[in-house]
mmCIF file of C-alpha atoms in Angstrom:
data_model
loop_
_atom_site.group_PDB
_atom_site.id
_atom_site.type_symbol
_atom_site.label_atom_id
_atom_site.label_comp_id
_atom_site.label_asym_id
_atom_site.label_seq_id
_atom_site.Cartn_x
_atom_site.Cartn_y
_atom_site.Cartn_z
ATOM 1 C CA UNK U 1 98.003 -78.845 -13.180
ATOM 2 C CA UNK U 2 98.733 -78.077 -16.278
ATOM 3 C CA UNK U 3 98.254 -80.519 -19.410
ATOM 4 C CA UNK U 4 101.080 -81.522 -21.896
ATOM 5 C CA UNK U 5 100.477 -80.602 -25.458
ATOM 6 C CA UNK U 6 99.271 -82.627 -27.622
ATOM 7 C CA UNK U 7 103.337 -82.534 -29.499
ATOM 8 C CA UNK U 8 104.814 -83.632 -26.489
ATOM 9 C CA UNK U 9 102.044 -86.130 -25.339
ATOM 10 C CA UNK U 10 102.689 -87.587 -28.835
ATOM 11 C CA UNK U 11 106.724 -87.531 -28.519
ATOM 12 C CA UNK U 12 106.455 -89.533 -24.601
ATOM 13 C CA UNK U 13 104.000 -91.869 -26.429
ATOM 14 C CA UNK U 14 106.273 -92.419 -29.409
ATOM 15 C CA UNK U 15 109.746 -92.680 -27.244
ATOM 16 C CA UNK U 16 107.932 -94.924 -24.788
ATOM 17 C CA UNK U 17 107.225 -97.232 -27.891
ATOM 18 C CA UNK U 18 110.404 -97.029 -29.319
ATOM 19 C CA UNK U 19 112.258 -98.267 -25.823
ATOM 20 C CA UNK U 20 109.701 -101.274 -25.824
ATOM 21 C CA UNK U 21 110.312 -102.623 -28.985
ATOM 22 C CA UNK U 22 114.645 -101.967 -28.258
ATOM 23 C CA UNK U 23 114.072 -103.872 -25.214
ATOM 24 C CA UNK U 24 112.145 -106.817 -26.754
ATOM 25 C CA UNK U 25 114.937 -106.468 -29.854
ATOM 26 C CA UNK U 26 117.605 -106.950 -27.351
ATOM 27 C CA UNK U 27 115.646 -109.631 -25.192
ATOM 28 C CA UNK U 28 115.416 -111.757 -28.331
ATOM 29 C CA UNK U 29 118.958 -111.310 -29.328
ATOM 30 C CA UNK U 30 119.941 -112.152 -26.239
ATOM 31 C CA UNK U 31 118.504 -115.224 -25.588
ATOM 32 C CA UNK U 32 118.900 -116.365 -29.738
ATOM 33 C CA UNK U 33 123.327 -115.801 -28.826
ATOM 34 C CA UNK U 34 122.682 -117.609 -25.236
ATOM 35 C CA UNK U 35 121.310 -120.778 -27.828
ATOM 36 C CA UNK U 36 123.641 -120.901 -30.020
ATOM 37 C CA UNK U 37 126.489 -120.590 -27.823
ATOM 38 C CA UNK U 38 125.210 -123.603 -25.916
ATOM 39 C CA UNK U 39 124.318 -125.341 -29.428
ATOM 40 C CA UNK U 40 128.290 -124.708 -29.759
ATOM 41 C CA UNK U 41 129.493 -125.842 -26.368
ATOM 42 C CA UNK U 42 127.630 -129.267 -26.648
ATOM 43 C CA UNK U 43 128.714 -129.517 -30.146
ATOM 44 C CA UNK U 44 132.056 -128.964 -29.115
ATOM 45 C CA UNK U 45 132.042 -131.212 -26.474
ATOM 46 C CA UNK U 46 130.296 -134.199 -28.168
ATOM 47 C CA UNK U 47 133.567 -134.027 -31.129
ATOM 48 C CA UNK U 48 135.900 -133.662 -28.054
ATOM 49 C CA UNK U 49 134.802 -137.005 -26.530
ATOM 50 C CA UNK U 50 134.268 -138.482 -29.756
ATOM 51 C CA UNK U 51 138.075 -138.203 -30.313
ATOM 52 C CA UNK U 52 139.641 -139.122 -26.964
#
């Protein structure tokens, strides 16, 4: 079998990286908007109660 070179072993390692760090990116923005949205429902709520 033959081996990679070292360029592409290099490029896999770096792209591999890359889509980690995306994913944990999007994972954080993702739950950070699924907070504050719910921050904004109760919020919304509470004043909507408040006034009927």
């Amino acid at each position: 079998m033959k081996r990679l070179s070292i360029k592409m072993r290099v490029t896999l390692w770096y792209t591999g990286l890359i889509v980690i760090i995306m994913a944990l990116v999007l994972a954080f923005i993702l739950t950070s908007s699924d907070k504050v949205l719910l921050f904004n429902m109760k919020d919304q709520l509470k004043s909507t109660v408040k006034e009927s």
